Tab-separated table of C-alpha atoms in Angstrom:
chain	number	residue	atom	x	y	z
A	734	MET	CA	65.230	106.267	108.487
A	735	ILE	CA	62.411	108.315	106.914
A	736	GLY	CA	60.026	105.372	107.019
A	737	THR	CA	61.105	104.608	110.571
A	738	GLU	CA	60.527	108.211	111.634
A	739	SER	CA	57.040	108.110	110.116
A	740	MET	CA	56.164	104.897	111.948
A	741	LEU	CA	57.588	106.091	115.256
A	742	GLY	CA	55.949	109.484	114.854
A	743	ALA	CA	52.586	107.797	114.331
A	744	PHE	CA	53.197	105.817	117.534
A	745	LEU	CA	53.825	109.011	119.498
A	746	VAL	CA	50.671	110.655	118.125
A	747	SER	CA	48.528	107.574	118.759
A	748	GLN	CA	49.731	107.449	122.375
A	749	GLY	CA	49.118	111.145	123.006
A	750	LEU	CA	52.805	111.902	123.413
A	751	ALA	CA	52.943	114.252	120.411
A	752	ARG	CA	50.498	116.241	118.308
A	753	ALA	CA	49.998	115.535	114.602
A	754	GLY	CA	52.344	117.722	112.577
A	755	GLU	CA	54.405	118.720	115.600
A	756	PRO	CA	58.094	119.102	114.639
A	757	ALA	CA	60.323	116.334	115.888
A	758	GLN	CA	64.037	115.591	115.622
A	759	TRP	CA	65.197	111.978	115.845
A	760	HIS	CA	68.643	110.993	117.080
A	761	PRO	CA	69.813	107.358	117.161
A	762	LEU	CA	71.405	106.496	120.499
A	763	ALA	CA	74.254	104.139	121.143
A	764	GLY	CA	72.857	101.185	123.027
A	765	GLY	CA	73.304	97.468	123.377
A	766	VAL	CA	73.309	94.828	120.688
A	767	SER	CA	69.644	93.913	120.913
A	768	SER	CA	67.581	97.044	120.188
A	769	ASP	CA	67.350	100.283	118.262
A	770	ILE	CA	67.041	103.318	120.523
A	771	TRP	CA	66.250	106.929	119.637
A	772	ARG	CA	66.013	110.246	121.406
A	773	VAL	CA	63.200	112.310	119.966
A	774	GLU	CA	63.225	116.038	120.572
A	775	LEU	CA	59.810	117.676	120.624
A	776	PRO	CA	59.072	121.303	121.461
A	777	GLY	CA	60.070	121.751	125.097
A	778	ARG	CA	60.647	118.073	125.847
A	779	SER	CA	62.624	114.947	124.928
A	780	LEU	CA	61.564	111.299	124.983
A	781	CYS	CA	63.300	107.992	124.418
A	782	ILE	CA	61.936	105.278	122.092
A	783	LYS	CA	63.159	101.681	122.102
A	784	ARG	CA	62.436	98.910	119.597
A	785	ALA	CA	63.613	95.311	119.936
A	786	LEU	CA	65.526	93.601	117.099
A	787	ALA	CA	64.980	90.006	116.015
A	788	LYS	CA	68.675	89.534	115.148
A	789	LEU	CA	71.146	90.948	117.599
A	790	LYS	CA	74.029	93.145	116.477
A	791	VAL	CA	76.893	90.744	117.145
A	792	SER	CA	79.163	88.776	114.819
A	793	ALA	CA	77.681	85.432	115.905
A	794	ASP	CA	74.245	84.361	114.689
A	795	TRP	CA	72.103	85.322	117.675
A	796	GLN	CA	68.337	85.415	117.220
A	797	ALA	CA	65.962	86.447	119.996
A	798	PRO	CA	62.182	86.935	120.266
A	799	VAL	CA	61.014	90.561	119.971
A	800	SER	CA	58.369	89.827	122.614
A	801	ARG	CA	61.090	90.673	125.130
A	802	ASN	CA	60.197	94.331	124.548
A	803	ALA	CA	56.896	93.725	126.350
A	804	TYR	CA	58.685	92.210	129.328
A	805	GLU	CA	61.049	95.145	129.561
A	806	TRP	CA	58.001	97.403	129.565
A	807	ALA	CA	56.489	95.324	132.369
A	808	TRP	CA	59.758	95.479	134.328
A	809	LEU	CA	59.763	99.285	133.998
A	810	GLN	CA	56.258	99.386	135.429
A	811	PHE	CA	57.370	97.203	138.347
A	812	ALA	CA	60.389	99.441	138.976
A	813	ALA	CA	58.236	102.578	138.753
A	814	ARG	CA	56.207	101.270	141.707
A	815	HIS	CA	59.083	100.080	143.876
A	816	ALA	CA	62.108	102.205	142.900
A	817	PRO	CA	60.915	105.176	140.821
A	818	ASP	CA	64.266	106.969	141.138
A	819	ASN	CA	66.164	103.973	139.797
A	820	ALA	CA	64.605	103.328	136.382
A	821	PRO	CA	63.326	105.423	133.461
A	822	ARG	CA	59.664	106.393	133.671
A	823	PRO	CA	57.502	104.263	131.339
A	824	LEU	CA	55.303	106.400	129.068
A	825	ALA	CA	53.642	104.295	126.339
A	826	HIS	CA	53.854	100.852	124.772
A	827	ASP	CA	52.896	99.224	121.471
A	828	PRO	CA	53.291	95.458	121.962
A	829	GLU	CA	52.503	94.569	118.348
A	830	ALA	CA	55.233	96.880	117.040
A	831	GLY	CA	57.630	95.796	119.782
A	832	LEU	CA	58.420	99.326	120.946
A	833	PHE	CA	57.823	101.642	123.861
A	834	ALA	CA	58.481	105.201	124.991
A	835	MET	CA	60.129	106.190	128.257
A	836	SER	CA	61.595	109.274	129.859
A	837	PHE	CA	64.869	110.569	128.432
A	838	LEU	CA	67.629	111.056	130.994
A	839	ALA	CA	70.118	113.757	130.034
A	840	PRO	CA	73.677	112.373	129.901
A	841	GLU	CA	75.191	115.437	131.562
A	842	GLU	CA	73.175	114.570	134.689
A	843	HIS	CA	73.275	110.793	134.285
A	844	PRO	CA	76.750	109.589	133.294
A	845	VAL	CA	77.120	105.936	132.346
A	846	TRP	CA	78.763	103.952	135.129
A	847	LYS	CA	80.869	101.963	132.657
A	848	GLU	CA	82.375	105.143	131.257
A	849	GLN	CA	83.299	106.285	134.746
A	850	LEU	CA	84.910	102.939	135.578
A	851	MET	CA	86.847	102.771	132.328
A	852	ALA	CA	88.105	106.315	132.941
A	853	GLY	CA	89.458	105.226	136.320
A	854	ASP	CA	86.717	106.878	138.378
A	855	VAL	CA	85.909	103.956	140.681
A	856	ALA	CA	83.716	104.918	143.634
A	857	ALA	CA	82.842	102.230	146.162
A	858	HIS	CA	79.821	104.305	147.184
A	859	THR	CA	78.301	104.004	143.712
A	860	ALA	CA	78.773	100.234	143.794
A	861	GLN	CA	77.248	100.097	147.258
A	862	VAL	CA	74.094	101.900	146.153
A	863	VAL	CA	73.820	99.701	143.049
A	864	GLY	CA	73.945	96.654	145.313
A	865	ARG	CA	71.337	98.094	147.638
A	866	VAL	CA	68.915	98.996	144.850
A	867	LEU	CA	69.307	95.611	143.208
A	868	GLY	CA	68.683	93.867	146.510
A	869	GLU	CA	65.631	96.010	147.202
A	870	LEU	CA	64.106	95.182	143.818
A	871	HIS	CA	64.700	91.468	144.319
A	872	ALA	CA	63.251	91.625	147.821
A	873	ALA	CA	60.153	93.445	146.558
A	874	SER	CA	59.519	90.692	144.004
A	875	ALA	CA	60.496	87.514	145.875
A	876	GLY	CA	57.713	85.043	146.503
A	877	ARG	CA	55.074	86.911	144.486
A	878	ALA	CA	52.994	84.528	142.420
A	879	GLU	CA	51.525	87.260	140.187
A	880	LEU	CA	55.019	88.335	139.115
A	881	ALA	CA	56.051	84.743	138.548
A	882	ALA	CA	53.093	84.398	136.159
A	883	ALA	CA	53.676	87.766	134.447
A	884	PHE	CA	57.380	87.066	133.875
A	885	ASP	CA	57.198	83.395	132.934
A	886	THR	CA	59.947	84.025	130.390
A	887	THR	CA	62.334	81.125	130.764
A	888	ASP	CA	62.406	80.599	126.982
A	889	ASN	CA	63.424	84.232	126.474
A	890	PHE	CA	66.048	83.975	129.170
A	891	ARG	CA	67.471	80.857	127.589
A	892	ALA	CA	67.680	82.617	124.205
A	893	LEU	CA	69.153	85.836	125.578
A	894	ARG	CA	71.379	84.629	128.396
A	895	LEU	CA	71.763	80.940	129.136
A	896	GLU	CA	72.350	79.699	125.579
A	897	PRO	CA	74.570	82.504	124.207
A	898	TYR	CA	76.610	82.705	127.384
A	899	PHE	CA	76.903	79.232	128.878
A	900	ALA	CA	75.907	76.836	126.105
A	901	ALA	CA	78.018	78.674	123.520
A	902	THR	CA	80.962	78.636	125.914
A	903	ALA	CA	80.469	74.922	126.486
A	904	GLU	CA	80.987	74.360	122.759
A	905	ARG	CA	84.363	76.085	123.001
A	906	HIS	CA	85.364	74.143	126.127
A	907	PRO	CA	84.289	70.493	125.856
A	908	ALA	CA	85.959	69.621	129.161
A	909	LEU	CA	83.637	72.100	130.874
A	910	GLY	CA	80.582	71.193	128.826
A	911	ALA	CA	78.805	69.022	131.384
A	912	ALA	CA	79.332	71.531	134.204
A	913	LEU	CA	78.162	74.476	132.103
A	914	MET	CA	75.085	72.698	130.771
A	915	ASP	CA	74.191	71.576	134.281
A	916	LEU	CA	74.438	75.236	135.287
A	917	VAL	CA	72.068	76.149	132.446
A	918	GLU	CA	69.430	73.673	133.585
A	919	HIS	CA	69.834	74.400	137.284
A	920	THR	CA	69.496	78.150	136.737
A	921	ALA	CA	66.550	77.782	134.358
A	922	GLY	CA	64.684	75.730	136.947
A	923	LEU	CA	64.757	78.357	139.708
A	924	HIS	CA	61.860	80.814	140.129
A	925	ILE	CA	62.582	82.972	143.166
A	926	ALA	CA	62.449	86.677	142.284
A	927	LEU	CA	62.216	89.099	139.364
A	928	VAL	CA	65.550	89.132	137.553
A	929	HIS	CA	66.602	92.132	135.451
A	930	GLY	CA	68.993	90.018	133.400
A	931	ASP	CA	71.453	92.691	132.215
A	932	VAL	CA	72.717	94.509	135.301
A	933	SER	CA	75.912	95.754	133.708
A	934	PRO	CA	77.764	99.066	134.212
A	935	LYS	CA	76.929	99.980	130.618
A	936	ASN	CA	73.247	99.784	131.585
A	937	ILE	CA	73.552	101.782	134.806
A	938	LEU	CA	73.415	105.573	134.888
A	939	VAL	CA	74.817	107.368	137.920
A	940	GLY	CA	71.945	109.761	138.525
A	941	PRO	CA	71.495	112.544	141.077
A	942	ARG	CA	68.994	110.372	142.977
A	943	GLY	CA	70.954	107.158	142.717
A	944	PRO	CA	71.708	104.596	140.024
A	945	VAL	CA	69.252	104.172	137.158
A	946	LEU	CA	68.941	100.678	135.681
A	947	LEU	CA	68.357	100.404	131.934
A	948	ASP	CA	67.780	97.625	129.406
A	949	ALA	CA	65.633	95.071	131.242
A	950	GLU	CA	64.530	93.145	128.163
A	951	CYS	CA	65.901	89.923	129.664
A	952	ALA	CA	63.476	90.253	132.592
A	953	TRP	CA	62.588	86.859	134.035
A	954	TYR	CA	61.160	85.468	137.229
A	955	GLY	CA	64.071	83.277	138.143
A	956	ASP	CA	67.303	83.212	140.109
A	957	PRO	CA	68.295	86.603	141.586
A	958	ALA	CA	71.859	85.315	141.987
A	959	PHE	CA	72.217	85.788	138.238
A	960	ASP	CA	71.854	89.572	138.475
A	961	LEU	CA	74.344	89.783	141.313
A	962	ALA	CA	76.950	87.637	139.571
A	963	PHE	CA	76.380	89.373	136.236
A	964	CYS	CA	77.211	92.796	137.666
A	965	LEU	CA	80.109	91.632	139.840
A	966	ASN	CA	81.607	89.928	136.788
A	967	HIS	CA	82.035	93.281	135.067
A	968	LEU	CA	83.922	94.725	138.021
A	969	LEU	CA	86.385	91.830	137.858
A	970	LEU	CA	86.841	92.071	134.103
A	971	LYS	CA	87.599	95.784	134.297
A	972	CYS	CA	90.701	94.944	136.303
A	973	LEU	CA	92.137	93.781	132.972
A	974	ALA	CA	91.352	97.081	131.261
A	975	ARG	CA	92.381	99.226	134.244
A	976	PRO	CA	94.993	97.273	136.244
A	977	ASP	CA	95.924	100.521	137.988
A	978	GLN	CA	92.408	100.528	139.499
A	979	CYS	CA	92.227	96.849	140.389
A	980	GLU	CA	92.272	97.380	144.154
A	981	ALA	CA	89.533	100.015	143.875
A	982	LEU	CA	87.479	97.726	141.640
A	983	LEU	CA	87.802	94.889	144.150
A	984	ALA	CA	86.690	97.268	146.903
A	985	ALA	CA	83.683	98.182	144.744
A	986	PHE	CA	83.017	94.452	144.264
A	987	ALA	CA	82.911	93.936	148.039
A	988	ALA	CA	80.776	97.048	148.621
A	989	LEU	CA	78.204	95.989	146.036
A	990	ALA	CA	77.970	92.426	147.332
A	991	ASP	CA	77.724	93.460	150.994
A	992	ALA	CA	74.998	96.042	150.298
A	993	TYR	CA	73.076	93.530	148.219
A	994	PHE	CA	73.105	90.840	150.884
A	995	GLU	CA	71.878	93.341	153.488
A	996	GLN	CA	68.617	93.495	151.497
A	997	ALA	CA	68.417	89.791	150.649
A	998	ASN	CA	65.845	88.676	153.207
A	999	TRP	CA	64.043	86.069	151.095
A	1000	GLU	CA	66.467	83.162	151.595
A	1001	PRO	CA	69.607	82.289	153.597
A	1002	ARG	CA	72.660	84.232	152.418
A	1003	ALA	CA	74.775	81.080	152.151
A	1004	GLU	CA	72.448	79.535	149.553
A	1005	LEU	CA	72.144	82.709	147.503
A	1006	GLU	CA	75.881	83.422	147.616
A	1007	GLU	CA	76.778	79.866	146.686
A	1008	ARG	CA	74.698	80.141	143.508
A	1009	ALA	CA	76.240	83.511	142.647
A	1010	ALA	CA	79.710	82.113	143.226
A	1011	ARG	CA	78.932	79.231	140.883
A	1012	LEU	CA	77.653	81.574	138.177
A	1013	LEU	CA	80.482	84.105	138.408
A	1014	PRO	CA	83.385	82.109	136.874
A	1015	ALA	CA	81.083	80.811	134.139
A	1016	LEU	CA	80.169	84.403	133.310
A	1017	LEU	CA	83.840	85.423	133.289
A	1018	LEU	CA	84.545	82.720	130.745
A	1019	ALA	CA	81.434	83.549	128.739
A	1020	ARG	CA	82.540	87.149	128.231
A	1021	VAL	CA	85.658	85.779	126.537
A	1022	ASP	CA	84.358	82.722	124.671
A	1023	GLY	CA	80.578	83.161	124.479
A	1024	LYS	CA	78.537	84.965	121.826
A	1025	SER	CA	78.939	88.406	123.422
A	1026	PRO	CA	82.599	88.944	124.365
A	1027	VAL	CA	83.493	92.189	126.107
A	1028	GLU	CA	85.291	94.542	123.759
A	1029	TYR	CA	87.997	95.658	126.180
A	1030	VAL	CA	89.462	92.201	126.845
A	1031	ASN	CA	91.141	92.273	123.457
A	1032	GLU	CA	94.522	90.614	123.954
A	1033	GLU	CA	94.916	86.869	123.720
A	1034	ALA	CA	97.087	86.844	126.842
A	1035	GLN	CA	94.216	88.454	128.763
A	1036	ARG	CA	91.723	85.947	127.410
A	1037	ASP	CA	94.041	83.090	128.328
A	1038	ALA	CA	94.337	84.494	131.852
A	1039	VAL	CA	90.532	84.521	132.182
A	1040	ARG	CA	90.348	80.938	130.912
A	1041	ALA	CA	93.054	79.745	133.285
A	1042	PHE	CA	91.346	81.412	136.240
A	1043	ALA	CA	87.729	80.544	135.476
A	1044	ALA	CA	87.905	76.963	134.216
A	1045	PRO	CA	88.928	75.343	137.538
A	1046	LEU	CA	86.193	77.278	139.342
A	1047	VAL	CA	83.582	76.106	136.836
A	1048	LEU	CA	84.529	72.522	137.666
A	1049	ARG	CA	84.973	73.091	141.420
A	1050	PRO	CA	82.864	76.109	142.408
A	1051	ALA	CA	83.741	78.288	145.360
A	1052	SER	CA	81.087	78.987	147.975
A	1053	GLN	CA	82.022	82.605	148.726
A	1054	LEU	CA	82.293	85.551	146.372
A	1055	SER	CA	85.069	87.087	148.458
A	1056	HIS	CA	87.259	84.057	147.767
A	1057	ILE	CA	86.829	84.512	144.002
A	1058	ALA	CA	87.634	88.215	144.225
A	1059	ARG	CA	90.697	87.630	146.392
A	1060	VAL	CA	92.200	85.025	144.062
A	1061	TRP	CA	91.306	87.087	140.992
A	1062	GLY	CA	93.019	90.111	142.509
A	1063	ARG	CA	96.235	88.189	143.033
A	1064	ALA	CA	96.131	86.930	139.443
A	1065	ALA	CA	95.213	90.296	137.900
A	1066	LEU	CA	97.907	92.207	139.808
A	1067	ARG	CA	100.762	89.942	138.725
C-alpha cells in the first residue's frame, strides 16, 4: 500500500487537490468488484479516489478494460450538469493511470440503500425518487448525438454487462441460449440514451437531497430500459432475503417504475416497458447463474425458484413489468 499511497499522493498534488508534504491518511473503502476505492483524509477535508481494475474481484475469470474509468468520469461530469444533487462531484482525473478523485460523502448522512433494504427499512418514497432521478437523467441524454459519440462504449458494455450476465448464463442454460444471445445482440444494437449500467441499491446512497448514484463505469449510450430493469431486479431478489418485506418491496418496485415512466418522454412507454420486461427475467437468472451472483441468494432452493420463475419468461417475455412483479410476488410469498 505504501507504493500505492505514493502514487495516489502524487496524483493529488499534481491536480492541486493537496500540497506536497501535506499529511494524508488513506482508508480503503468497501466497493464493488471492479475497482479499488479509497477515502483520503487531508487537513480539514476528505476526498474519494477510485481506480479501475483489469481483473474483477469475482471467482470467475472476468477481465474488463480499465478505460471504463474515463467513461465513469465523463458520466459524473454529465450528472454534475443535470442532477448535481444525485451524483458525487467530480474533482480530478488521470486517464493514463485510470483513476479519478471525487467528493467524499459521509456515510452517516448518506446511508447505502441496499443496507436499508436488507435491514427491512423499505420506503416506497425512496424508490419513487430513484425512479424519477433515473428517468430525468435518461430524458436529459436521449437523442443527443454528442453524447452518443462520447459514450460509444458498446465493447465495454459487452465486457462488463452483456457477456458476464447474459452470455455466461446462456452457457449454463442451453435451452435458453438462443433467446439470451438474441437479447445480447438486440440490446447492444440500441443507442437511445445515456445508460449508467449499474443502478443497484448497493450503488445508491440515500442522501439528504435525494438519492446519489455511484459507480457508473459501465456508462454507455444505449438502451435505457437496461438501467430500469437492472434496478427493479434487485427489488425482486430482495424478496428472497427479506420475505417479511416482500409486499413493501413490490410496492417500491411499482413506485420506482411509475416515477420513471413519468419522466420517459423520449419514446412510447409501451416500447420502453416491453424491452425492460424482456430484460428483467434474464437479469434475475443472471444474478443466480451468471458471473456475478448476488451473495444473499445463497440457498439452492432459492436459486431453483429463480430459475423456475425466470426461464419461461426468457422464452416468452411479458410486455408489462407489473405482470412480472405480480407473479413473482405470488411465488415468493408461498
